[in-house]
Coordinates of C-alpha atoms in Angstrom, one line a residue:
M1 CA 0.0 0.0 0.0
N2 CA 2.8 2.4 0.7
I3 CA 4.4 1.9 -2.7
L4 CA 1.0 2.7 -4.3
L5 CA 0.7 5.9 -2.2
I6 CA 4.2 7.0 -3.2
A7 CA 3.5 6.3 -6.8
I8 CA 0.2 8.3 -6.6
C9 CA 2.0 11.2 -4.9
V10 CA 4.8 11.2 -7.5
V11 CA 2.4 11.2 -10.4
F12 CA 0.3 14.0 -8.9
A13 CA 3.4 16.1 -8.1
A14 CA 4.9 15.7 -11.6
S15 CA 1.6 16.6 -13.2
A16 CA 1.2 19.6 -10.9
L17 CA 4.7 20.8 -11.8
V18 CA 4.0 20.5 -15.5
A19 CA 0.7 22.4 -15.1
L20 CA 2.5 25.1 -13.1
Y21 CA 5.1 25.4 -15.8
R22 CA 2.4 25.9 -18.4
I23 CA 0.7 28.5 -16.2
V24 CA 3.9 30.5 -15.8
V25 CA 5.3 30.1 -19.4
G26 CA 2.1 29.6 -21.4
P27 CA 2.2 31.5 -24.6
S28 CA -1.5 32.6 -24.5
I29 CA -4.1 33.2 -21.8
L30 CA -6.1 30.2 -23.0
D31 CA -3.1 27.9 -22.4
R32 CA -2.9 29.3 -18.9
A33 CA -6.6 28.8 -18.4
V34 CA -6.4 25.2 -19.4
A35 CA -3.4 24.7 -17.2
S36 CA -5.1 26.2 -14.3
D37 CA -8.1 23.9 -14.9
V38 CA -5.7 20.9 -15.0
L39 CA -4.2 22.0 -11.7
L40 CA -7.6 22.4 -10.0
T41 CA -8.5 18.9 -11.3
L42 CA -5.3 17.5 -9.9
V43 CA -6.1 19.0 -6.5
M44 CA -9.5 17.5 -6.7
C45 CA -8.1 14.1 -7.6
A46 CA -5.6 14.3 -4.8
L47 CA -8.3 15.2 -2.3
G48 CA -10.6 12.4 -3.7
A49 CA -7.7 9.9 -3.4
E50 CA -7.1 11.0 0.2
M51 CA -10.8 10.6 1.0
A52 CA -10.9 7.1 -0.5
I53 CA -7.7 6.0 1.2
N54 CA -8.8 7.2 4.7
H55 CA -12.5 6.3 4.2
H56 CA -14.1 9.6 5.0
T57 CA -16.1 12.3 3.3
R58 CA -15.1 15.4 5.3
T59 CA -13.5 17.1 2.3
L60 CA -16.4 16.7 0.0
P61 CA -17.6 20.3 0.4
V62 CA -14.1 21.5 -0.5
L63 CA -14.2 19.4 -3.6
L64 CA -17.5 21.0 -4.6
I65 CA -16.1 24.5 -4.0
I66 CA -13.0 23.8 -6.1
A67 CA -15.2 22.4 -8.9
A68 CA -17.4 25.5 -8.8
I69 CA -14.4 27.8 -8.9
G70 CA -13.0 25.8 -11.9
V71 CA -16.2 26.0 -13.9
F72 CA -16.9 29.7 -13.2
G73 CA -13.3 30.6 -13.8
S74 CA -13.2 28.9 -17.2
I75 CA -16.5 30.4 -18.2
S76 CA -15.3 33.9 -17.2
I77 CA -12.0 33.6 -19.1
A78 CA -13.8 32.2 -22.2
R79 CA -16.3 35.1 -22.2
W80 CA -13.5 37.6 -21.6
V81 CA -11.4 36.2 -24.5
A82 CA -14.5 36.1 -26.8
R83 CA -15.4 39.7 -26.0
R84 CA -11.8 40.8 -26.5
D85 CA -11.5 39.0 -29.9
G86 CA -14.9 40.4 -30.9
D87 CA -13.7 44.0 -30.3
G88 CA -10.5 43.4 -32.3
N89 CA -12.3 42.1 -35.4
G90 CA -15.3 44.4 -35.5

């Protein structure tokens, strides 16, 4: 079980580092938005794995809040980019 936990932690950490790199270096705002969604999803997966391993549901409200932040953030960025592109073309 410990080897499995270590493997899960390594995969989540490597994925988070790649997502953070894309957030910092991303060439466009859409790349950064996608990377931030990936990072939020990784946090949700890590919390879900912790809940499954420790057999509890105490962090379920935190998961719901993180999911809501991810959805509303993505919608806000998409609307902002669409409005900005619409102003530039017309």
